Amino acid sequence: MEIIVNLDVVMAQRKMSLNELSEKVGISLSNLSILKTGKAKAIRFSTLATLCEVLDCQPSDILEYKK
């Protein structure tokens, strides 16, 4: 069981760079990179909500549960 982070896929669909997303969301490049690569241990709901607002998506577009 694992949680897959599809942030890179959503960013590619929106043609948004890591730098641009970092500026719009207010998260450091290093923390955003950790999240994007799936190495993050947790994410705050407020951060997830902001990512969804900026990327115009749903949490399920970014996070996926895989058995």
PDB file with SEQRES, HELIX, SHEET and CRYST1 records, atoms N, CA, C and O in Angstrom:
SEQRES   1 A   67  MET GLU ILE ILE VAL ASN LEU ASP VAL VAL MET ALA GLN          
SEQRES   2 A   67  ARG LYS MET SER LEU ASN GLU LEU SER GLU LYS VAL GLY          
SEQRES   3 A   67  ILE SER LEU SER ASN LEU SER ILE LEU LYS THR GLY LYS          
SEQRES   4 A   67  ALA LYS ALA ILE ARG PHE SER THR LEU ALA THR LEU CYS          
SEQRES   5 A   67  GLU VAL LEU ASP CYS GLN PRO SER ASP ILE LEU GLU TYR          
SEQRES   6 A   67  LYS LYS                                                      
HELIX    1 AA1 LEU A    7  ARG A   14  1                                   8    
HELIX    2 AA2 LEU A   18  VAL A   25  1                                   8    
HELIX    3 AA3 LEU A   29  LYS A   36  1                                   8    
HELIX    4 AA4 PHE A   45  LEU A   55  1                                  11    
HELIX    5 AA5 PRO A   59  ILE A   62  1                                   4    
SHEET    1 AA1 2 GLU A   2  VAL A   5  0                                        
SHEET    2 AA1 2 LEU A  63  LYS A  66 -1                                        
CRYST1    1.000    1.000    1.000  90.00  90.00  90.00 P 1           1          
ATOM      1  N   MET A   1       0.849  -1.184   0.000  1.00  0.00           N  
ATOM      2  CA  MET A   1       0.000   0.000   0.000  1.00  0.00           C  
ATOM      3  C   MET A   1       0.888   1.239   0.000  1.00  0.00           C  
ATOM      4  O   MET A   1       1.880   1.321   0.724  1.00  0.00           O  
ATOM      5  N   GLU A   2       0.509   2.176  -0.816  1.00  0.00           N  
ATOM      6  CA  GLU A   2       1.271   3.420  -0.842  1.00  0.00           C  
ATOM      7  C   GLU A   2       0.439   4.549  -1.439  1.00  0.00           C  
ATOM      8  O   GLU A   2      -0.556   4.321  -2.127  1.00  0.00           O  
ATOM      9  N   ILE A   3       0.873   5.761  -1.156  1.00  0.00           N  
ATOM     10  CA  ILE A   3       0.273   6.951  -1.735  1.00  0.00           C  
ATOM     11  C   ILE A   3       1.210   7.449  -2.833  1.00  0.00           C  
ATOM     12  O   ILE A   3       2.388   7.702  -2.584  1.00  0.00           O  
ATOM     13  N   ILE A   4       0.690   7.584  -4.026  1.00  0.00           N  
ATOM     14  CA  ILE A   4       1.460   8.079  -5.171  1.00  0.00           C  
ATOM     15  C   ILE A   4       1.171   9.569  -5.333  1.00  0.00           C  
ATOM     16  O   ILE A   4       0.014   9.990  -5.308  1.00  0.00           O  
ATOM     17  N   VAL A   5       2.222  10.356  -5.499  1.00  0.00           N  
ATOM     18  CA  VAL A   5       2.069  11.790  -5.709  1.00  0.00           C  
ATOM     19  C   VAL A   5       2.212  12.075  -7.199  1.00  0.00           C  
ATOM     20  O   VAL A   5       3.264  11.827  -7.788  1.00  0.00           O  
ATOM     21  N   ASN A   6       1.147  12.596  -7.803  1.00  0.00           N  
ATOM     22  CA  ASN A   6       1.131  12.898  -9.239  1.00  0.00           C  
ATOM     23  C   ASN A   6       1.267  14.392  -9.519  1.00  0.00           C  
ATOM     24  O   ASN A   6       0.770  14.891 -10.529  1.00  0.00           O  
ATOM     25  N   LEU A   7       1.936  15.093  -8.627  1.00  0.00           N  
ATOM     26  CA  LEU A   7       2.087  16.539  -8.779  1.00  0.00           C  
ATOM     27  C   LEU A   7       2.796  16.884 -10.085  1.00  0.00           C  
ATOM     28  O   LEU A   7       2.413  17.839 -10.761  1.00  0.00           O  
ATOM     29  N   ASP A   8       3.813  16.125 -10.444  1.00  0.00           N  
ATOM     30  CA  ASP A   8       4.546  16.402 -11.683  1.00  0.00           C  
ATOM     31  C   ASP A   8       3.655  16.263 -12.914  1.00  0.00           C  
ATOM     32  O   ASP A   8       3.800  17.014 -13.879  1.00  0.00           O  
ATOM     33  N   VAL A   9       2.733  15.301 -12.877  1.00  0.00           N  
ATOM     34  CA  VAL A   9       1.802  15.095 -13.998  1.00  0.00           C  
ATOM     35  C   VAL A   9       0.862  16.293 -14.133  1.00  0.00           C  
ATOM     36  O   VAL A   9       0.653  16.813 -15.229  1.00  0.00           O  
ATOM     37  N   VAL A  10       0.297  16.722 -12.998  1.00  0.00           N  
ATOM     38  CA  VAL A  10      -0.630  17.861 -13.013  1.00  0.00           C  
ATOM     39  C   VAL A  10       0.102  19.131 -13.448  1.00  0.00           C  
ATOM     40  O   VAL A  10      -0.435  19.931 -14.215  1.00  0.00           O  
ATOM     41  N   MET A  11       1.323  19.310 -12.959  1.00  0.00           N  
ATOM     42  CA  MET A  11       2.112  20.489 -13.364  1.00  0.00           C  
ATOM     43  C   MET A  11       2.371  20.465 -14.870  1.00  0.00           C  
ATOM     44  O   MET A  11       2.277  21.503 -15.525  1.00  0.00           O  
ATOM     45  N   ALA A  12       2.693  19.307 -15.423  1.00  0.00           N  
ATOM     46  CA  ALA A  12       2.956  19.189 -16.861  1.00  0.00           C  
ATOM     47  C   ALA A  12       1.697  19.497 -17.666  1.00  0.00           C  
ATOM     48  O   ALA A  12       1.760  20.165 -18.698  1.00  0.00           O  
ATOM     49  N   GLN A  13       0.550  19.004 -17.186  1.00  0.00           N  
ATOM     50  CA  GLN A  13      -0.714  19.276 -17.877  1.00  0.00           C  
ATOM     51  C   GLN A  13      -1.027  20.773 -17.891  1.00  0.00           C  
ATOM     52  O   GLN A  13      -1.614  21.283 -18.845  1.00  0.00           O  
ATOM     53  N   ARG A  14      -0.628  21.471 -16.824  1.00  0.00           N  
ATOM     54  CA  ARG A  14      -0.888  22.919 -16.709  1.00  0.00           C  
ATOM     55  C   ARG A  14       0.256  23.748 -17.284  1.00  0.00           C  
ATOM     56  O   ARG A  14       0.193  24.977 -17.312  1.00  0.00           O  
ATOM     57  N   LYS A  15       1.314  23.054 -17.747  1.00  0.00           N  
ATOM     58  CA  LYS A  15       2.508  23.715 -18.281  1.00  0.00           C  
ATOM     59  C   LYS A  15       3.079  24.704 -17.262  1.00  0.00           C  
ATOM     60  O   LYS A  15       3.411  25.841 -17.599  1.00  0.00           O  
ATOM     61  N   MET A  16       3.186  24.251 -16.014  1.00  0.00           N  
ATOM     62  CA  MET A  16       3.672  25.100 -14.934  1.00  0.00           C  
ATOM     63  C   MET A  16       4.996  24.546 -14.414  1.00  0.00           C  
ATOM     64  O   MET A  16       5.120  23.350 -14.151  1.00  0.00           O  
ATOM     65  N   SER A  17       5.965  25.414 -14.272  1.00  0.00           N  
ATOM     66  CA  SER A  17       7.273  24.997 -13.774  1.00  0.00           C  
ATOM     67  C   SER A  17       7.269  24.933 -12.253  1.00  0.00           C  
ATOM     68  O   SER A  17       6.379  25.473 -11.596  1.00  0.00           O  
ATOM     69  N   LEU A  18       8.270  24.270 -11.711  1.00  0.00           N  
ATOM     70  CA  LEU A  18       8.422  24.171 -10.262  1.00  0.00           C  
ATOM     71  C   LEU A  18       8.617  25.562  -9.660  1.00  0.00           C  
ATOM     72  O   LEU A  18       8.071  25.867  -8.600  1.00  0.00           O  
ATOM     73  N   ASN A  19       9.392  26.398 -10.336  1.00  0.00           N  
ATOM     74  CA  ASN A  19       9.623  27.769  -9.855  1.00  0.00           C  
ATOM     75  C   ASN A  19       8.324  28.566  -9.815  1.00  0.00           C  
ATOM     76  O   ASN A  19       8.048  29.251  -8.831  1.00  0.00           O  
ATOM     77  N   GLU A  20       7.542  28.483 -10.854  1.00  0.00           N  
ATOM     78  CA  GLU A  20       6.284  29.222 -10.924  1.00  0.00           C  
ATOM     79  C   GLU A  20       5.310  28.741  -9.848  1.00  0.00           C  
ATOM     80  O   GLU A  20       4.666  29.550  -9.181  1.00  0.00           O  
ATOM     81  N   LEU A  21       5.206  27.421  -9.685  1.00  0.00           N  
ATOM     82  CA  LEU A  21       4.314  26.875  -8.672  1.00  0.00           C  
ATOM     83  C   LEU A  21       4.768  27.278  -7.275  1.00  0.00           C  
ATOM     84  O   LEU A  21       3.947  27.610  -6.420  1.00  0.00           O  
ATOM     85  N   SER A  22       6.064  27.247  -7.049  1.00  0.00           N  
ATOM     86  CA  SER A  22       6.623  27.638  -5.755  1.00  0.00           C  
ATOM     87  C   SER A  22       6.238  29.071  -5.404  1.00  0.00           C  
ATOM     88  O   SER A  22       5.841  29.354  -4.274  1.00  0.00           O  
ATOM     89  N   GLU A  23       6.354  29.966  -6.369  1.00  0.00           N  
ATOM     90  CA  GLU A  23       5.999  31.373  -6.144  1.00  0.00           C  
ATOM     91  C   GLU A  23       4.509  31.545  -5.865  1.00  0.00           C  
ATOM     92  O   GLU A  23       4.127  32.293  -4.965  1.00  0.00           O  
ATOM     93  N   LYS A  24       3.670  30.857  -6.632  1.00  0.00           N  
ATOM     94  CA  LYS A  24       2.221  31.023  -6.498  1.00  0.00           C  
ATOM     95  C   LYS A  24       1.670  30.384  -5.216  1.00  0.00           C  
ATOM     96  O   LYS A  24       0.699  30.874  -4.638  1.00  0.00           O  
ATOM     97  N   VAL A  25       2.302  29.284  -4.777  1.00  0.00           N  
ATOM     98  CA  VAL A  25       1.805  28.565  -3.607  1.00  0.00           C  
ATOM     99  C   VAL A  25       2.458  29.064  -2.320  1.00  0.00           C  
ATOM    100  O   VAL A  25       1.877  28.956  -1.240  1.00  0.00           O  
ATOM    101  N   GLY A  26       3.666  29.609  -2.441  1.00  0.00           N  
ATOM    102  CA  GLY A  26       4.371  30.086  -1.258  1.00  0.00           C  
ATOM    103  C   GLY A  26       5.096  28.984  -0.516  1.00  0.00           C  
ATOM    104  O   GLY A  26       5.249  29.046   0.704  1.00  0.00           O  
ATOM    105  N   ILE A  27       5.542  27.977  -1.243  1.00  0.00           N  
ATOM    106  CA  ILE A  27       6.312  26.871  -0.673  1.00  0.00           C  
ATOM    107  C   ILE A  27       7.711  26.933  -1.272  1.00  0.00           C  
ATOM    108  O   ILE A  27       7.876  27.221  -2.457  1.00  0.00           O  
ATOM    109  N   SER A  28       8.717  26.662  -0.443  1.00  0.00           N  
ATOM    110  CA  SER A  28      10.091  26.706  -0.943  1.00  0.00           C  
ATOM    111  C   SER A  28      10.286  25.659  -2.038  1.00  0.00           C  
ATOM    112  O   SER A  28       9.594  24.641  -2.077  1.00  0.00           O  
ATOM    113  N   LEU A  29      11.229  25.926  -2.911  1.00  0.00           N  
ATOM    114  CA  LEU A  29      11.536  24.984  -3.996  1.00  0.00           C  
ATOM    115  C   LEU A  29      11.926  23.618  -3.450  1.00  0.00           C  
ATOM    116  O   LEU A  29      11.518  22.589  -3.990  1.00  0.00           O  
ATOM    117  N   SER A  30      12.716  23.608  -2.379  1.00  0.00           N  
ATOM    118  CA  SER A  30      13.165  22.326  -1.830  1.00  0.00           C  
ATOM    119  C   SER A  30      11.996  21.514  -1.273  1.00  0.00           C  
ATOM    120  O   SER A  30      11.925  20.306  -1.500  1.00  0.00           O  
ATOM    121  N   ASN A  31      11.079  22.157  -0.547  1.00  0.00           N  
ATOM    122  CA  ASN A  31       9.923  21.433  -0.009  1.00  0.00           C  
ATOM    123  C   ASN A  31       8.986  20.966  -1.115  1.00  0.00           C  
ATOM    124  O   ASN A  31       8.435  19.868  -1.046  1.00  0.00           O  
ATOM    125  N   LEU A  32       8.810  21.791  -2.122  1.00  0.00           N  
ATOM    126  CA  LEU A  32       7.960  21.413  -3.251  1.00  0.00           C  
ATOM    127  C   LEU A  32       8.580  20.249  -4.023  1.00  0.00           C  
ATOM    128  O   LEU A  32       7.870  19.356  -4.485  1.00  0.00           O  
ATOM    129  N   SER A  33       9.884  20.263  -4.158  1.00  0.00           N  
ATOM    130  CA  SER A  33      10.593  19.183  -4.844  1.00  0.00           C  
ATOM    131  C   SER A  33      10.449  17.868  -4.080  1.00  0.00           C  
ATOM    132  O   SER A  33      10.252  16.817  -4.690  1.00  0.00           O  
ATOM    133  N   ILE A  34      10.546  17.919  -2.751  1.00  0.00           N  
ATOM    134  CA  ILE A  34      10.368  16.727  -1.917  1.00  0.00           C  
ATOM    135  C   ILE A  34       8.965  16.162  -2.118  1.00  0.00           C  
ATOM    136  O   ILE A  34       8.784  14.949  -2.226  1.00  0.00           O  
ATOM    137  N   LEU A  35       7.984  17.044  -2.167  1.00  0.00           N  
ATOM    138  CA  LEU A  35       6.604  16.611  -2.375  1.00  0.00           C  
ATOM    139  C   LEU A  35       6.441  16.012  -3.776  1.00  0.00           C  
ATOM    140  O   LEU A  35       5.830  14.956  -3.941  1.00  0.00           O  
ATOM    141  N   LYS A  36       6.988  16.690  -4.770  1.00  0.00           N  
ATOM    142  CA  LYS A  36       6.848  16.260  -6.162  1.00  0.00           C  
ATOM    143  C   LYS A  36       7.467  14.886  -6.415  1.00  0.00           C  
ATOM    144  O   LYS A  36       6.942  14.099  -7.202  1.00  0.00           O  
ATOM    145  N   THR A  37       8.569  14.606  -5.755  1.00  0.00           N  
ATOM    146  CA  THR A  37       9.252  13.325  -5.964  1.00  0.00           C  
ATOM    147  C   THR A  37       8.669  12.202  -5.116  1.00  0.00           C  
ATOM    148  O   THR A  37       9.117  11.058  -5.206  1.00  0.00           O  
ATOM    149  N   GLY A  38       7.669  12.522  -4.289  1.00  0.00           N  
ATOM    150  CA  GLY A  38       7.020  11.504  -3.480  1.00  0.00           C  
ATOM    151  C   GLY A  38       7.775  11.146  -2.213  1.00  0.00           C  
ATOM    152  O   GLY A  38       7.471  10.136  -1.578  1.00  0.00           O  
ATOM    153  N   LYS A  39       8.751  11.955  -1.837  1.00  0.00           N  
ATOM    154  CA  LYS A  39       9.561  11.663  -0.653  1.00  0.00           C  
ATOM    155  C   LYS A  39       9.001  12.307   0.617  1.00  0.00           C  
ATOM    156  O   LYS A  39       9.532  12.093   1.706  1.00  0.00           O  
ATOM    157  N   ALA A  40       7.940  13.086   0.482  1.00  0.00           N  
ATOM    158  CA  ALA A  40       7.338  13.739   1.648  1.00  0.00           C  
ATOM    159  C   ALA A  40       6.624  12.705   2.510  1.00  0.00           C  
ATOM    160  O   ALA A  40       6.020  11.764   1.996  1.00  0.00           O  
ATOM    161  N   LYS A  41       6.700  12.888   3.813  1.00  0.00           N  
ATOM    162  CA  LYS A  41       6.037  11.980   4.753  1.00  0.00           C  
ATOM    163  C   LYS A  41       4.615  12.436   5.051  1.00  0.00           C  
ATOM    164  O   LYS A  41       3.785  11.633   5.477  1.00  0.00           O  
ATOM    165  N   ALA A  42       4.327  13.715   4.833  1.00  0.00           N  
ATOM    166  CA  ALA A  42       3.009  14.275   5.149  1.00  0.00           C  
ATOM    167  C   ALA A  42       2.795  15.546   4.332  1.00  0.00           C  
ATOM    168  O   ALA A  42       3.735  16.122   3.784  1.00  0.00           O  
ATOM    169  N   ILE A  43       1.536  15.964   4.268  1.00  0.00           N  
ATOM    170  CA  ILE A  43       1.191  17.238   3.631  1.00  0.00           C  
ATOM    171  C   ILE A  43       0.044  17.847   4.422  1.00  0.00           C  
ATOM    172  O   ILE A  43      -0.898  17.151   4.803  1.00  0.00           O  
ATOM    173  N   ARG A  44       0.126  19.134   4.663  1.00  0.00           N  
ATOM    174  CA  ARG A  44      -0.950  19.824   5.379  1.00  0.00           C  
ATOM    175  C   ARG A  44      -2.132  20.016   4.443  1.00  0.00           C  
ATOM    176  O   ARG A  44      -1.972  20.234   3.242  1.00  0.00           O  
ATOM    177  N   PHE A  45      -3.327  19.930   5.027  1.00  0.00           N  
ATOM    178  CA  PHE A  45      -4.527  20.161   4.223  1.00  0.00           C  
ATOM    179  C   PHE A  45      -4.505  21.560   3.619  1.00  0.00           C  
ATOM    180  O   PHE A  45      -4.954  21.750   2.488  1.00  0.00           O  
ATOM    181  N   SER A  46      -3.993  22.538   4.351  1.00  0.00           N  
ATOM    182  CA  SER A  46      -3.943  23.909   3.824  1.00  0.00           C  
ATOM    183  C   SER A  46      -3.025  23.984   2.607  1.00  0.00           C  
ATOM    184  O   SER A  46      -3.322  24.702   1.653  1.00  0.00           O  
ATOM    185  N   THR A  47      -1.915  23.251   2.630  1.00  0.00           N  
ATOM    186  CA  THR A  47      -0.997  23.209   1.485  1.00  0.00           C  
ATOM    187  C   THR A  47      -1.658  22.514   0.309  1.00  0.00           C  
ATOM    188  O   THR A  47      -1.564  22.984  -0.825  1.00  0.00           O  
ATOM    189  N   LEU A  48      -2.325  21.399   0.570  1.00  0.00           N  
ATOM    190  CA  LEU A  48      -3.026  20.665  -0.477  1.00  0.00           C  
ATOM    191  C   LEU A  48      -4.117  21.532  -1.107  1.00  0.00           C  
ATOM    192  O   LEU A  48      -4.286  21.541  -2.326  1.00  0.00           O  
ATOM    193  N   ALA A  49      -4.852  22.258  -0.267  1.00  0.00           N  
ATOM    194  CA  ALA A  49      -5.912  23.144  -0.764  1.00  0.00           C  
ATOM    195  C   ALA A  49      -5.333  24.246  -1.647  1.00  0.00           C  
ATOM    196  O   ALA A  49      -5.904  24.572  -2.688  1.00  0.00           O  
ATOM    197  N   THR A  50      -4.212  24.816  -1.241  1.00  0.00           N  
ATOM    198  CA  THR A  50      -3.580  25.877  -2.034  1.00  0.00           C  
ATOM    199  C   THR A  50      -3.069  25.331  -3.359  1.00  0.00           C  
ATOM    200  O   THR A  50      -3.222  25.973  -4.398  1.00  0.00           O  
ATOM    201  N   LEU A  51      -2.460  24.146  -3.325  1.00  0.00           N  
ATOM    202  CA  LEU A  51      -2.004  23.515  -4.569  1.00  0.00           C  
ATOM    203  C   LEU A  51      -3.178  23.294  -5.514  1.00  0.00           C  
ATOM    204  O   LEU A  51      -3.076  23.560  -6.711  1.00  0.00           O  
ATOM    205  N   CYS A  52      -4.297  22.804  -4.973  1.00  0.00           N  
ATOM    206  CA  CYS A  52      -5.478  22.557  -5.801  1.00  0.00           C  
ATOM    207  C   CYS A  52      -6.035  23.853  -6.376  1.00  0.00           C  
ATOM    208  O   CYS A  52      -6.483  23.888  -7.522  1.00  0.00           O  
ATOM    209  N   GLU A  53      -6.006  24.914  -5.581  1.00  0.00           N  
ATOM    210  CA  GLU A  53      -6.501  26.212  -6.065  1.00  0.00           C  
ATOM    211  C   GLU A  53      -5.634  26.725  -7.202  1.00  0.00           C  
ATOM    212  O   GLU A  53      -6.146  27.136  -8.243  1.00  0.00           O  
ATOM    213  N   VAL A  54      -4.323  26.701  -7.004  1.00  0.00           N  
ATOM    214  CA  VAL A  54      -3.391  27.231  -8.006  1.00  0.00           C  
ATOM    215  C   VAL A  54      -3.404  26.370  -9.273  1.00  0.00           C  
ATOM    216  O   VAL A  54      -3.343  26.899 -10.384  1.00  0.00           O  
ATOM    217  N   LEU A  55      -3.482  25.049  -9.108  1.00  0.00           N  
ATOM    218  CA  LEU A  55      -3.441  24.142 -10.263  1.00  0.00           C  
ATOM    219  C   LEU A  55      -4.832  23.846 -10.833  1.00  0.00           C  
ATOM    220  O   LEU A  55      -4.959  23.131 -11.826  1.00  0.00           O  
ATOM    221  N   ASP A  56      -5.865  24.396 -10.206  1.00  0.00           N  
ATOM    222  CA  ASP A  56      -7.248  24.183 -10.636  1.00  0.00           C  
ATOM    223  C   ASP A  56      -7.529  22.685 -10.792  1.00  0.00           C  
ATOM    224  O   ASP A  56      -7.893  22.210 -11.867  1.00  0.00           O  
ATOM    225  N   CYS A  57      -7.347  21.957  -9.681  1.00  0.00           N  
ATOM    226  CA  CYS A  57      -7.549  20.519  -9.696  1.00  0.00           C  
ATOM    227  C   CYS A  57      -8.163  20.056  -8.386  1.00  0.00           C  
ATOM    228  O   CYS A  57      -8.430  20.860  -7.493  1.00  0.00           O  
ATOM    229  N   GLN A  58      -8.383  18.763  -8.280  1.00  0.00           N  
ATOM    230  CA  GLN A  58      -8.900  18.136  -7.072  1.00  0.00           C  
ATOM    231  C   GLN A  58      -7.753  17.409  -6.359  1.00  0.00           C  
ATOM    232  O   GLN A  58      -6.765  17.051  -7.001  1.00  0.00           O  
ATOM    233  N   PRO A  59      -7.866  17.183  -5.039  1.00  0.00           N  
ATOM    234  CA  PRO A  59      -6.815  16.439  -4.338  1.00  0.00           C  
ATOM    235  C   PRO A  59      -6.534  15.077  -4.978  1.00  0.00           C  
ATOM    236  O   PRO A  59      -5.394  14.613  -4.986  1.00  0.00           O  
ATOM    237  N   SER A  60      -7.576  14.443  -5.511  1.00  0.00           N  
ATOM    238  CA  SER A  60      -7.398  13.140  -6.141  1.00  0.00           C  
ATOM    239  C   SER A  60      -6.573  13.203  -7.435  1.00  0.00           C  
ATOM    240  O   SER A  60      -6.074  12.181  -7.906  1.00  0.00           O  
ATOM    241  N   ASP A  61      -6.433  14.407  -8.005  1.00  0.00           N  
ATOM    242  CA  ASP A  61      -5.560  14.570  -9.176  1.00  0.00           C  
ATOM    243  C   ASP A  61      -4.096  14.529  -8.758  1.00  0.00           C  
ATOM    244  O   ASP A  61      -3.234  14.118  -9.534  1.00  0.00           O  
ATOM    245  N   ILE A  62      -3.819  14.957  -7.531  1.00  0.00           N  
ATOM    246  CA  ILE A  62      -2.452  15.039  -7.028  1.00  0.00           C  
ATOM    247  C   ILE A  62      -2.045  13.778  -6.274  1.00  0.00           C  
ATOM    248  O   ILE A  62      -0.923  13.294  -6.421  1.00  0.00           O  
ATOM    249  N   LEU A  63      -2.972  13.243  -5.457  1.00  0.00           N  
ATOM    250  CA  LEU A  63      -2.671  12.074  -4.632  1.00  0.00           C  
ATOM    251  C   LEU A  63      -3.490  10.864  -5.076  1.00  0.00           C  
ATOM    252  O   LEU A  63      -4.676  10.971  -5.387  1.00  0.00           O  
ATOM    253  N   GLU A  64      -2.823   9.715  -5.096  1.00  0.00           N  
ATOM    254  CA  GLU A  64      -3.482   8.482  -5.531  1.00  0.00           C  
ATOM    255  C   GLU A  64      -3.095   7.359  -4.566  1.00  0.00           C  
ATOM    256  O   GLU A  64      -1.927   7.232  -4.197  1.00  0.00           O  
ATOM    257  N   TYR A  65      -4.052   6.562  -4.165  1.00  0.00           N  
ATOM    258  CA  TYR A  65      -3.798   5.415  -3.299  1.00  0.00           C  
ATOM    259  C   TYR A  65      -3.625   4.171  -4.158  1.00  0.00           C  
ATOM    260  O   TYR A  65      -4.435   3.894  -5.043  1.00  0.00           O  
ATOM    261  N   LYS A  66      -2.555   3.422  -3.886  1.00  0.00           N  
ATOM    262  CA  LYS A  66      -2.297   2.218  -4.680  1.00  0.00           C  
ATOM    263  C   LYS A  66      -2.052   1.051  -3.724  1.00  0.00           C  
ATOM    264  O   LYS A  66      -1.249   1.152  -2.796  1.00  0.00           O  
ATOM    265  N   LYS A  67      -2.750  -0.047  -3.963  1.00  0.00           N  
ATOM    266  CA  LYS A  67      -2.582  -1.244  -3.129  1.00  0.00           C  
ATOM    267  C   LYS A  67      -1.311  -1.984  -3.483  1.00  0.00           C  
ATOM    268  O   LYS A  67      -1.009  -3.015  -2.882  1.00  0.00           O  
TER     269      LYS A  67                                                      
END                                                                             
